[in-house]
Amino acid sequence: AGLRLLVGAVWLLAVLRQGAAAEAGAVTVDGRRAIASTGEDFVCATLDWWPPDKCDYGTCSWGNASLLNLDLSNKILLNAIKAAFSPLVLRLGGSLQDKVVYGTADRPGPCAPFNRSKSEMFGFTQGCLPMPRWDDLNAFFEKSGAKIVFGLNALNGRVPLQGGAMGGNWDTTNAASFIRYTAGKGYKIYGWELGNELSGTGVGTKVGVAQYVKDAIALKTTVDAIYRGSPEKPLVLAPGGFFDARWYGEFIAKTKPDMLNVVTHHIYNLGAGVDRDTQLMDRILNPKALDGMAGPFRDLQGLLKAAGTSAVAWVGESGGAYNSGHHLVTDAFVFSFWFLDQLGMSAKFDTKSYCRQSFIGGNYGLLNTTTFQPNPDYYSALLWHRLMGTKVLEAKFTGSNMVRAYAHCAKHAPGITLLLINLHVNATNHVSVAGRGGAHAGGRKHGGRFAQPPGAAREEYHLTPEGGNIQSQVMLLNGRALAAGADGGIPGMEPVKVDAARPIAVAPRSIVFVHMPDYHAPACA
C-alpha cells in the first residue's frame, strides 16, 4: 500500500508540473438522498446497418462494421464486450433499420443486401437480414454475454402521405415472423424497439403520433403473444426519435400506464460531422454549450413523471455529431469530455440507459473500424461502468466554470465515486471535497470540510491524452497508455492510491474518476 501511495504521489507530481497555473475549487456532495437513479446497465452502445459504401463529405468511414459484415471472430471485439463489461447492452439499429426486411419463411424471393441508389431514402435500397447471419450474430451475442435490443422496421405496409409523411397501419407480418423465429431458436432478446427517427418532424420521413401509438400497441400485443408463459419477456421500446415535446407528450399519454416499457430518444447535440474540427471542439470545450444540452433529458423526465406511466427514459442512440462524426474529434480523447459529461448529465434526470453510437463503425466508434483497437471513449465508458453506481448524488462545484463535477454512490463498493472533468487549457485544479447533511468522509467535521480517518486513502483514475494532444487517439490512465494486447486482451485499469487528506489534483484538459471508500453517504447505505 505504501508503494502504491508513493507511485501515486510521484505520478501526480509529474501531472501538476504540466500545469502552467493552479486553481482551487471545492465540490460539495449531498449524500442524504439520491436525486435520481440509472439502470444497472446504464452504459450501452449501438451496432448499425451501414454498408461500406456509406460515405459522408467524401469520406467512407464504416468499412466492415455493419451487422451484415462485421468480423465476429475478432478477439478484441469479443473481449471488449465479454471480458470488460459483462454485460454490455447493444442496441441494433440506425437509419437503415426501417429499410431492413427479415429473410424468414414468410418472405418469398432472394434475401438481397443493401445497394446504393441516389433516388432512395438515405441513398440505399431495401436490404435483407438472412437468417443464417442472424444465427451467427446470436452465437456471438451469447458468447460475449451482450444484452440485445433490436430495432424493428416500422415502415412496412405504410403509404406515402402529403408533406413527406408515411401513413397507414404498420404491417406486422414480417416482424412477427422474425420475432417468432428468434424466440423459437431460444435467442435471448432484452428488448424490441419500434422504428428509427420517425417521431416529430422525422429524419427521412415521419409517422404521426396517433398512428405510432397504434403501432407501438401492436408491437406490445405481438411480443406478449409470442412470449406468453416465458419467464423472461423482452422490453418494448419506442419511438427512437428526436425529442419533440408535443409529439412525445401525446405518445406517452396514450401508451400509459404500461403499454410501453421504455421511451427512447436520440441525441446529436453537436451538429454535423462536416464542421471543421475546431468548431466541433469549441462546442465540446465550452461549458455554456454543454450546460445547454440538458433540455431533452429534463423535459422527457418531466413528461414521464406528469403522465404517471411505468415507462422509463433511455437515450437509444447518441453519436454527438451526425453523419458519422468527425475523425480525430469524435474518435479522439477530446470527445470523452462531451461523452462523460453527457453520461453524468443524463443520469441526473433519471435516464436509465445511454446508448453510444457506435460500438464500432463511423468516426464515432468506441472501437477503431479497421484495427478494432479501442478508442479513448471505450475506456471512459468502461470506467463509468465499473465505478459509477445507479444512485445519483447532487454534486455542486464552486470555483472555475471549466470544471464539471458528478457524483454517484460507488458501484458494488463502499463510499462514493466522483467524476471531475477539467476543460481548462493550462490550469490544474486542486479540488477539496465537502459533504452535506449527514454525509461525511469518515471523520470529524471541520467548518464544512471533513477530516479523513488517519491514513485513509482514495483511488484515483487520471485520464489524459498522449503527448498532451487532445486530438490523440491514445488515452493514458495514470500516465500509462491504454491499448489492447496482441492476444486481443483489454488492459487492466488500476488506480493510484492517494492520501485522502490531500485535495484532488485535476490536470489541465484531463478527466479524473475518484473512488472515496471512506465517504459515508446515508443515500448509499
mmCIF file of C-alpha atoms in Angstrom, residues 68-406:
data_model
loop_
_atom_site.group_PDB
_atom_site.id
_atom_site.type_symbol
_atom_site.label_atom_id
_atom_site.label_comp_id
_atom_site.label_asym_id
_atom_site.label_seq_id
_atom_site.Cartn_x
_atom_site.Cartn_y
_atom_site.Cartn_z
ATOM 1 C CA LEU A 68 -24.291 -7.833 -42.055
ATOM 2 C CA ASN A 69 -20.479 -7.977 -42.445
ATOM 3 C CA LEU A 70 -18.775 -7.377 -39.061
ATOM 4 C CA ASP A 71 -15.989 -9.907 -38.343
ATOM 5 C CA LEU A 72 -17.479 -11.752 -35.377
ATOM 6 C CA SER A 73 -14.295 -13.810 -34.883
ATOM 7 C CA ASN A 74 -12.163 -10.797 -33.913
ATOM 8 C CA LYS A 75 -10.705 -11.357 -30.412
ATOM 9 C CA ILE A 76 -10.690 -7.681 -29.418
ATOM 10 C CA LEU A 77 -14.382 -7.414 -30.385
ATOM 11 C CA LEU A 78 -15.235 -10.345 -28.119
ATOM 12 C CA ASN A 79 -13.053 -9.232 -25.198
ATOM 13 C CA ALA A 80 -14.198 -5.622 -25.430
ATOM 14 C CA ILE A 81 -17.693 -6.837 -24.551
ATOM 15 C CA LYS A 82 -17.267 -10.036 -22.560
ATOM 16 C CA ALA A 83 -14.107 -9.588 -20.512
ATOM 17 C CA ALA A 84 -14.593 -5.896 -19.885
ATOM 18 C CA PHE A 85 -18.267 -5.075 -19.461
ATOM 19 C CA SER A 86 -20.062 -8.291 -18.640
ATOM 20 C CA PRO A 87 -22.742 -7.404 -19.636
ATOM 21 C CA LEU A 88 -22.983 -4.644 -22.234
ATOM 22 C CA VAL A 89 -26.338 -3.644 -23.715
ATOM 23 C CA LEU A 90 -26.120 -3.438 -27.525
ATOM 24 C CA ARG A 91 -28.884 -1.701 -29.460
ATOM 25 C CA LEU A 92 -29.035 -2.903 -33.067
ATOM 26 C CA GLY A 93 -30.441 -0.260 -35.384
ATOM 27 C CA GLY A 94 -29.915 3.051 -37.130
ATOM 28 C CA SER A 95 -31.094 4.947 -40.184
ATOM 29 C CA LEU A 96 -31.407 1.894 -42.423
ATOM 30 C CA GLN A 97 -33.370 -0.220 -39.917
ATOM 31 C CA ASP A 98 -36.674 0.955 -41.435
ATOM 32 C CA LYS A 99 -35.459 -0.478 -44.776
ATOM 33 C CA VAL A 100 -34.462 -3.896 -43.388
ATOM 34 C CA VAL A 101 -36.596 -6.926 -44.147
ATOM 35 C CA TYR A 102 -36.034 -10.288 -42.463
ATOM 36 C CA GLY A 103 -35.334 -13.403 -44.518
ATOM 37 C CA THR A 104 -37.850 -15.601 -42.709
ATOM 38 C CA ALA A 105 -40.106 -18.246 -44.242
ATOM 39 C CA ASP A 106 -42.960 -15.747 -44.762
ATOM 40 C CA ARG A 107 -40.838 -13.800 -47.297
ATOM 41 C CA PRO A 108 -40.521 -15.378 -50.732
ATOM 42 C CA GLY A 109 -37.693 -14.426 -53.088
ATOM 43 C CA PRO A 110 -33.991 -13.690 -52.590
ATOM 44 C CA CYS A 111 -32.593 -12.063 -49.440
ATOM 45 C CA ALA A 112 -30.672 -9.258 -51.161
ATOM 46 C CA PRO A 113 -28.246 -6.834 -49.460
ATOM 47 C CA PHE A 114 -28.452 -3.016 -49.476
ATOM 48 C CA ASN A 115 -27.411 -1.387 -52.752
ATOM 49 C CA ARG A 116 -26.587 2.250 -53.422
ATOM 50 C CA SER A 117 -29.400 4.204 -55.044
ATOM 51 C CA LYS A 118 -29.441 8.006 -55.140
ATOM 52 C CA SER A 119 -33.199 8.097 -55.620
ATOM 53 C CA GLU A 120 -33.915 6.160 -52.405
ATOM 54 C CA MET A 121 -34.228 7.479 -48.856
ATOM 55 C CA PHE A 122 -30.755 7.546 -47.219
ATOM 56 C CA GLY A 123 -29.219 6.607 -50.591
ATOM 57 C CA PHE A 124 -29.795 2.842 -50.338
ATOM 58 C CA THR A 125 -32.340 0.269 -51.473
ATOM 59 C CA GLN A 126 -34.107 -2.079 -49.094
ATOM 60 C CA GLY A 127 -31.771 -4.700 -47.589
ATOM 61 C CA CYS A 128 -32.418 -8.140 -46.135
ATOM 62 C CA LEU A 129 -31.104 -9.860 -42.993
ATOM 63 C CA PRO A 130 -30.537 -13.550 -43.846
ATOM 64 C CA MET A 131 -31.421 -15.929 -41.022
ATOM 65 C CA PRO A 132 -28.016 -17.723 -41.141
ATOM 66 C CA ARG A 133 -26.361 -14.342 -40.406
ATOM 67 C CA TRP A 134 -28.860 -13.740 -37.583
ATOM 68 C CA ASP A 135 -27.904 -17.165 -36.198
ATOM 69 C CA ASP A 136 -24.195 -16.209 -36.327
ATOM 70 C CA LEU A 137 -24.871 -12.871 -34.634
ATOM 71 C CA ASN A 138 -26.783 -14.587 -31.834
ATOM 72 C CA ALA A 139 -23.990 -17.139 -31.317
ATOM 73 C CA PHE A 140 -21.644 -14.161 -30.876
ATOM 74 C CA PHE A 141 -24.057 -12.335 -28.554
ATOM 75 C CA GLU A 142 -24.399 -15.428 -26.388
ATOM 76 C CA LYS A 143 -20.616 -15.935 -26.276
ATOM 77 C CA SER A 144 -19.992 -12.269 -25.388
ATOM 78 C CA GLY A 145 -22.827 -12.008 -22.848
ATOM 79 C CA ALA A 146 -24.241 -8.915 -24.593
ATOM 80 C CA LYS A 147 -27.877 -7.923 -23.912
ATOM 81 C CA ILE A 148 -29.597 -7.180 -27.205
ATOM 82 C CA VAL A 149 -32.172 -4.530 -28.082
ATOM 83 C CA PHE A 150 -33.320 -4.956 -31.694
ATOM 84 C CA GLY A 151 -34.739 -2.027 -33.658
ATOM 85 C CA LEU A 152 -37.537 -3.189 -35.969
ATOM 86 C CA ASN A 153 -38.535 -1.803 -39.376
ATOM 87 C CA ALA A 154 -41.568 0.403 -38.630
ATOM 88 C CA LEU A 155 -42.302 1.376 -42.255
ATOM 89 C CA ASN A 156 -43.588 -1.985 -43.550
ATOM 90 C CA GLY A 157 -47.026 -1.567 -45.108
ATOM 91 C CA ARG A 158 -47.072 2.244 -44.990
ATOM 92 C CA VAL A 159 -48.280 4.526 -47.780
ATOM 93 C CA PRO A 160 -46.838 7.981 -48.588
ATOM 94 C CA LEU A 161 -48.897 10.991 -47.477
ATOM 95 C CA GLN A 162 -48.573 14.646 -48.409
ATOM 96 C CA GLY A 163 -45.759 16.577 -46.764
ATOM 97 C CA GLY A 164 -43.261 13.698 -46.696
ATOM 98 C CA ALA A 165 -45.040 11.658 -44.015
ATOM 99 C CA MET A 166 -45.989 7.982 -44.090
ATOM 100 C CA GLY A 167 -49.465 6.746 -43.120
ATOM 101 C CA GLY A 168 -51.468 3.573 -42.765
ATOM 102 C CA ASN A 169 -51.058 0.801 -40.202
ATOM 103 C CA TRP A 170 -47.723 -0.872 -39.643
ATOM 104 C CA ASP A 171 -47.731 -4.321 -41.282
ATOM 105 C CA THR A 172 -46.501 -6.614 -38.508
ATOM 106 C CA THR A 173 -46.269 -9.778 -40.665
ATOM 107 C CA ASN A 174 -42.509 -9.863 -41.349
ATOM 108 C CA ALA A 175 -41.571 -8.503 -37.907
ATOM 109 C CA ALA A 176 -43.817 -11.031 -36.119
ATOM 110 C CA SER A 177 -42.327 -13.869 -38.194
ATOM 111 C CA PHE A 178 -38.806 -12.662 -37.265
ATOM 112 C CA ILE A 179 -39.664 -12.369 -33.555
ATOM 113 C CA ARG A 180 -41.213 -15.872 -33.640
ATOM 114 C CA TYR A 181 -38.082 -17.268 -35.340
ATOM 115 C CA THR A 182 -35.876 -15.593 -32.717
ATOM 116 C CA ALA A 183 -37.941 -16.835 -29.772
ATOM 117 C CA GLY A 184 -38.237 -20.312 -31.292
ATOM 118 C CA LYS A 185 -34.444 -20.567 -31.513
ATOM 119 C CA GLY A 186 -34.159 -19.631 -27.848
ATOM 120 C CA TYR A 187 -32.190 -16.458 -28.615
ATOM 121 C CA LYS A 188 -32.395 -14.068 -25.673
ATOM 122 C CA ILE A 189 -33.581 -10.581 -26.602
ATOM 123 C CA TYR A 190 -33.538 -7.840 -23.975
ATOM 124 C CA GLY A 191 -35.910 -5.602 -25.928
ATOM 125 C CA TRP A 192 -37.744 -4.997 -29.209
ATOM 126 C CA GLU A 193 -37.846 -1.371 -30.381
ATOM 127 C CA LEU A 194 -40.184 0.101 -32.986
ATOM 128 C CA GLY A 195 -38.715 2.388 -35.642
ATOM 129 C CA ASN A 196 -35.863 4.856 -36.000
ATOM 130 C CA GLU A 197 -36.242 8.659 -36.043
ATOM 131 C CA LEU A 198 -39.833 8.765 -37.310
ATOM 132 C CA SER A 199 -41.218 10.950 -34.470
ATOM 133 C CA GLY A 200 -41.911 14.695 -34.674
ATOM 134 C CA THR A 201 -40.552 16.110 -37.937
ATOM 135 C CA GLY A 202 -38.663 12.850 -38.534
ATOM 136 C CA VAL A 203 -35.450 12.161 -40.434
ATOM 137 C CA GLY A 204 -36.050 10.953 -43.993
ATOM 138 C CA THR A 205 -39.752 10.564 -43.273
ATOM 139 C CA LYS A 206 -42.153 10.717 -40.321
ATOM 140 C CA VAL A 207 -45.213 8.992 -38.854
ATOM 141 C CA GLY A 208 -47.976 10.830 -36.984
ATOM 142 C CA VAL A 209 -48.230 10.272 -33.250
ATOM 143 C CA ALA A 210 -51.765 8.782 -33.200
ATOM 144 C CA GLN A 211 -50.698 6.174 -35.777
ATOM 145 C CA TYR A 212 -47.448 5.449 -33.920
ATOM 146 C CA VAL A 213 -49.380 4.799 -30.695
ATOM 147 C CA LYS A 214 -51.488 2.175 -32.528
ATOM 148 C CA ASP A 215 -48.354 0.553 -33.927
ATOM 149 C CA ALA A 216 -46.495 0.507 -30.587
ATOM 150 C CA ILE A 217 -49.522 -1.222 -29.039
ATOM 151 C CA ALA A 218 -49.488 -3.703 -31.966
ATOM 152 C CA LEU A 219 -45.834 -4.484 -31.168
ATOM 153 C CA LYS A 220 -46.661 -4.930 -27.473
ATOM 154 C CA THR A 221 -49.528 -7.299 -28.382
ATOM 155 C CA THR A 222 -47.241 -9.281 -30.717
ATOM 156 C CA VAL A 223 -44.454 -9.592 -28.121
ATOM 157 C CA ASP A 224 -46.940 -10.577 -25.383
ATOM 158 C CA ALA A 225 -48.436 -13.298 -27.600
ATOM 159 C CA ILE A 226 -45.123 -14.779 -28.765
ATOM 160 C CA TYR A 227 -43.533 -14.745 -25.298
ATOM 161 C CA ARG A 228 -46.669 -15.840 -23.408
ATOM 162 C CA GLY A 229 -45.605 -18.032 -20.490
ATOM 163 C CA SER A 230 -41.933 -17.093 -20.925
ATOM 164 C CA PRO A 231 -40.161 -16.149 -17.677
ATOM 165 C CA GLU A 232 -38.083 -13.506 -19.470
ATOM 166 C CA LYS A 233 -40.340 -11.280 -21.533
ATOM 167 C CA PRO A 234 -38.432 -8.703 -23.631
ATOM 168 C CA LEU A 235 -38.907 -4.973 -23.082
ATOM 169 C CA VAL A 236 -40.938 -2.996 -25.624
ATOM 170 C CA LEU A 237 -39.273 0.291 -26.609
ATOM 171 C CA ALA A 238 -40.274 3.246 -28.833
ATOM 172 C CA PRO A 239 -40.119 5.638 -30.663
ATOM 173 C CA GLY A 240 -36.337 6.021 -31.071
ATOM 174 C CA GLY A 241 -36.553 9.543 -32.439
ATOM 175 C CA PHE A 242 -35.600 13.126 -31.657
ATOM 176 C CA PHE A 243 -37.408 14.620 -28.698
ATOM 177 C CA ASP A 244 -40.376 16.769 -29.665
ATOM 178 C CA ALA A 245 -42.371 17.810 -26.578
ATOM 179 C CA ARG A 246 -45.824 17.787 -28.206
ATOM 180 C CA TRP A 247 -45.336 14.503 -30.108
ATOM 181 C CA TYR A 248 -43.704 12.725 -27.149
ATOM 182 C CA GLY A 249 -46.271 14.144 -24.707
ATOM 183 C CA GLU A 250 -49.158 12.650 -26.663
ATOM 184 C CA PHE A 251 -47.287 9.394 -27.275
ATOM 185 C CA ILE A 252 -46.603 8.921 -23.548
ATOM 186 C CA ALA A 253 -50.159 9.924 -22.532
ATOM 187 C CA LYS A 254 -51.705 7.382 -24.936
ATOM 188 C CA THR A 255 -49.418 4.441 -24.073
ATOM 189 C CA LYS A 256 -49.612 4.835 -20.272
ATOM 190 C CA PRO A 257 -49.590 3.249 -17.808
ATOM 191 C CA ASP A 258 -47.929 0.079 -19.124
ATOM 192 C CA MET A 259 -48.225 -0.388 -22.916
ATOM 193 C CA LEU A 260 -44.546 0.530 -23.196
ATOM 194 C CA ASN A 261 -41.516 -0.230 -21.007
ATOM 195 C CA VAL A 262 -39.077 2.326 -22.389
ATOM 196 C CA VAL A 263 -39.372 5.677 -24.178
ATOM 197 C CA THR A 264 -36.253 6.174 -26.309
ATOM 198 C CA HIS A 265 -34.829 9.351 -27.802
ATOM 199 C CA HIS A 266 -31.723 10.217 -29.818
ATOM 200 C CA ILE A 267 -29.010 12.809 -29.166
ATOM 201 C CA TYR A 268 -26.905 14.584 -31.802
ATOM 202 C CA ASN A 269 -26.446 17.881 -29.990
ATOM 203 C CA LEU A 270 -23.114 18.943 -31.534
ATOM 204 C CA GLY A 271 -24.410 19.398 -35.100
ATOM 205 C CA ALA A 272 -22.993 17.863 -38.277
ATOM 206 C CA GLY A 273 -19.715 15.966 -38.515
ATOM 207 C CA VAL A 274 -18.821 18.089 -41.570
ATOM 208 C CA ASP A 275 -17.966 21.076 -39.360
ATOM 209 C CA ARG A 276 -14.285 21.887 -39.040
ATOM 210 C CA ASP A 277 -12.701 20.075 -36.125
ATOM 211 C CA THR A 278 -12.024 23.422 -34.418
ATOM 212 C CA GLN A 279 -15.747 24.280 -34.474
ATOM 213 C CA LEU A 280 -16.735 20.916 -33.019
ATOM 214 C CA MET A 281 -14.036 21.121 -30.352
ATOM 215 C CA ASP A 282 -15.040 24.671 -29.440
ATOM 216 C CA ARG A 283 -18.524 23.364 -28.597
ATOM 217 C CA ILE A 284 -17.182 20.387 -26.636
ATOM 218 C CA LEU A 285 -14.841 22.592 -24.579
ATOM 219 C CA ASN A 286 -17.411 25.331 -23.907
ATOM 220 C CA PRO A 287 -19.121 24.855 -20.503
ATOM 221 C CA LYS A 288 -22.090 27.045 -21.536
ATOM 222 C CA ALA A 289 -22.637 24.900 -24.639
ATOM 223 C CA LEU A 290 -22.502 21.747 -22.508
ATOM 224 C CA ASP A 291 -24.949 23.243 -19.959
ATOM 225 C CA GLY A 292 -27.370 23.965 -22.800
ATOM 226 C CA MET A 293 -27.648 20.261 -23.653
ATOM 227 C CA ALA A 294 -29.744 19.303 -20.604
ATOM 228 C CA GLY A 295 -33.135 20.238 -22.150
ATOM 229 C CA PRO A 296 -34.270 16.924 -23.695
ATOM 230 C CA PHE A 297 -33.269 14.915 -20.597
ATOM 231 C CA ARG A 298 -35.105 17.295 -18.262
ATOM 232 C CA ASP A 299 -38.181 17.657 -20.458
ATOM 233 C CA LEU A 300 -38.628 13.921 -21.073
ATOM 234 C CA GLN A 301 -38.237 13.250 -17.329
ATOM 235 C CA GLY A 302 -40.965 15.845 -16.698
ATOM 236 C CA LEU A 303 -43.377 14.289 -19.222
ATOM 237 C CA LEU A 304 -42.919 10.787 -17.791
ATOM 238 C CA LYS A 305 -43.438 11.979 -14.207
ATOM 239 C CA ALA A 306 -46.516 14.044 -15.076
ATOM 240 C CA ALA A 307 -48.134 11.217 -17.079
ATOM 241 C CA GLY A 308 -47.935 8.665 -14.277
ATOM 242 C CA THR A 309 -46.565 5.965 -16.575
ATOM 243 C CA SER A 310 -44.373 2.999 -15.680
ATOM 244 C CA ALA A 311 -42.228 3.674 -18.789
ATOM 245 C CA VAL A 312 -38.673 4.938 -18.263
ATOM 246 C CA ALA A 313 -36.349 7.067 -20.404
ATOM 247 C CA TRP A 314 -33.390 5.802 -22.416
ATOM 248 C CA VAL A 315 -31.095 7.516 -24.861
ATOM 249 C CA GLY A 316 -31.376 4.910 -27.605
ATOM 250 C CA GLU A 317 -28.681 6.391 -29.852
ATOM 251 C CA SER A 318 -26.177 9.199 -29.353
ATOM 252 C CA GLY A 319 -23.249 9.958 -31.611
ATOM 253 C CA GLY A 320 -22.943 13.663 -30.778
ATOM 254 C CA ALA A 321 -22.154 14.770 -34.348
ATOM 255 C CA TYR A 322 -24.427 13.341 -37.049
ATOM 256 C CA ASN A 323 -23.380 11.992 -40.462
ATOM 257 C CA SER A 324 -20.862 9.569 -38.930
ATOM 258 C CA GLY A 325 -18.974 12.023 -36.702
ATOM 259 C CA HIS A 326 -15.588 13.621 -37.427
ATOM 260 C CA HIS A 327 -12.229 11.819 -37.496
ATOM 261 C CA LEU A 328 -9.790 12.939 -34.762
ATOM 262 C CA VAL A 329 -12.598 14.569 -32.795
ATOM 263 C CA THR A 330 -15.388 12.052 -32.170
ATOM 264 C CA ASP A 331 -12.877 9.175 -32.070
ATOM 265 C CA ALA A 332 -10.204 11.031 -30.072
ATOM 266 C CA PHE A 333 -9.533 11.928 -26.437
ATOM 267 C CA VAL A 334 -11.361 15.270 -26.672
ATOM 268 C CA PHE A 335 -14.689 13.505 -27.212
ATOM 269 C CA SER A 336 -14.563 11.993 -23.716
ATOM 270 C CA PHE A 337 -15.180 15.494 -22.313
ATOM 271 C CA TRP A 338 -18.528 15.551 -24.135
ATOM 272 C CA PHE A 339 -19.326 11.840 -23.675
ATOM 273 C CA LEU A 340 -18.726 11.626 -19.925
ATOM 274 C CA ASP A 341 -20.487 14.953 -19.380
ATOM 275 C CA GLN A 342 -23.476 13.517 -21.257
ATOM 276 C CA LEU A 343 -23.491 10.389 -19.092
ATOM 277 C CA GLY A 344 -23.289 12.494 -15.922
ATOM 278 C CA MET A 345 -25.918 14.988 -17.053
ATOM 279 C CA SER A 346 -28.450 12.469 -18.398
ATOM 280 C CA ALA A 347 -28.151 10.358 -15.227
ATOM 281 C CA LYS A 348 -29.267 13.348 -13.138
ATOM 282 C CA PHE A 349 -32.609 13.250 -14.989
ATOM 283 C CA ASP A 350 -33.350 9.543 -14.390
ATOM 284 C CA THR A 351 -32.101 8.312 -17.773
ATOM 285 C CA LYS A 352 -31.859 4.545 -17.264
ATOM 286 C CA SER A 353 -29.592 3.669 -20.202
ATOM 287 C CA TYR A 354 -27.442 5.706 -22.610
ATOM 288 C CA CYS A 355 -26.569 4.017 -25.926
ATOM 289 C CA ARG A 356 -23.479 5.382 -27.626
ATOM 290 C CA GLN A 357 -23.386 5.446 -31.415
ATOM 291 C CA SER A 358 -21.478 3.344 -32.153
ATOM 292 C CA PHE A 359 -19.695 0.358 -30.664
ATOM 293 C CA ILE A 360 -17.838 0.095 -33.979
ATOM 294 C CA GLY A 361 -18.298 1.979 -37.263
ATOM 295 C CA GLY A 362 -18.215 5.566 -38.482
ATOM 296 C CA ASN A 363 -15.891 8.137 -36.949
ATOM 297 C CA TYR A 364 -17.546 7.861 -33.521
ATOM 298 C CA GLY A 365 -16.971 4.176 -32.766
ATOM 299 C CA LEU A 366 -15.779 3.027 -29.360
ATOM 300 C CA LEU A 367 -13.570 0.643 -31.345
ATOM 301 C CA ASN A 368 -11.476 1.505 -34.415
ATOM 302 C CA THR A 369 -13.328 0.264 -37.514
ATOM 303 C CA THR A 370 -10.315 -1.444 -39.115
ATOM 304 C CA THR A 371 -7.977 -2.428 -36.253
ATOM 305 C CA PHE A 372 -10.691 -2.930 -33.584
ATOM 306 C CA GLN A 373 -8.296 -1.163 -31.155
ATOM 307 C CA PRO A 374 -10.369 0.690 -28.511
ATOM 308 C CA ASN A 375 -10.622 4.464 -28.896
ATOM 309 C CA PRO A 376 -10.396 6.709 -25.779
ATOM 310 C CA ASP A 377 -14.185 6.792 -25.220
ATOM 311 C CA TYR A 378 -14.189 2.997 -24.839
ATOM 312 C CA TYR A 379 -12.047 3.298 -21.705
ATOM 313 C CA SER A 380 -14.134 6.232 -20.438
ATOM 314 C CA ALA A 381 -17.281 4.108 -20.838
ATOM 315 C CA LEU A 382 -15.621 1.153 -19.124
ATOM 316 C CA LEU A 383 -14.517 3.191 -16.103
ATOM 317 C CA TRP A 384 -18.022 4.637 -15.756
ATOM 318 C CA HIS A 385 -19.498 1.121 -15.963
ATOM 319 C CA ARG A 386 -17.154 -0.190 -13.263
ATOM 320 C CA LEU A 387 -17.102 2.741 -10.852
ATOM 321 C CA MET A 388 -20.389 4.686 -11.012
ATOM 322 C CA GLY A 389 -23.324 3.077 -9.190
ATOM 323 C CA THR A 390 -27.001 3.536 -10.002
ATOM 324 C CA LYS A 391 -27.744 6.157 -7.305
ATOM 325 C CA VAL A 392 -27.050 9.735 -8.425
ATOM 326 C CA LEU A 393 -25.985 12.313 -5.828
ATOM 327 C CA GLU A 394 -26.118 16.104 -6.054
ATOM 328 C CA ALA A 395 -22.582 17.445 -6.606
ATOM 329 C CA LYS A 396 -22.079 21.214 -6.586
ATOM 330 C CA PHE A 397 -18.728 22.605 -7.743
ATOM 331 C CA THR A 398 -17.567 26.033 -6.588
ATOM 332 C CA GLY A 399 -14.660 27.610 -8.429
ATOM 333 C CA SER A 400 -13.835 27.696 -12.135
ATOM 334 C CA ASN A 401 -16.735 27.099 -14.554
ATOM 335 C CA MET A 402 -14.259 24.999 -16.569
ATOM 336 C CA VAL A 403 -14.566 22.114 -14.096
ATOM 337 C CA ARG A 404 -17.553 19.747 -14.337
ATOM 338 C CA ALA A 405 -18.417 17.515 -11.365
ATOM 339 C CA TYR A 406 -20.708 14.499 -10.964
#
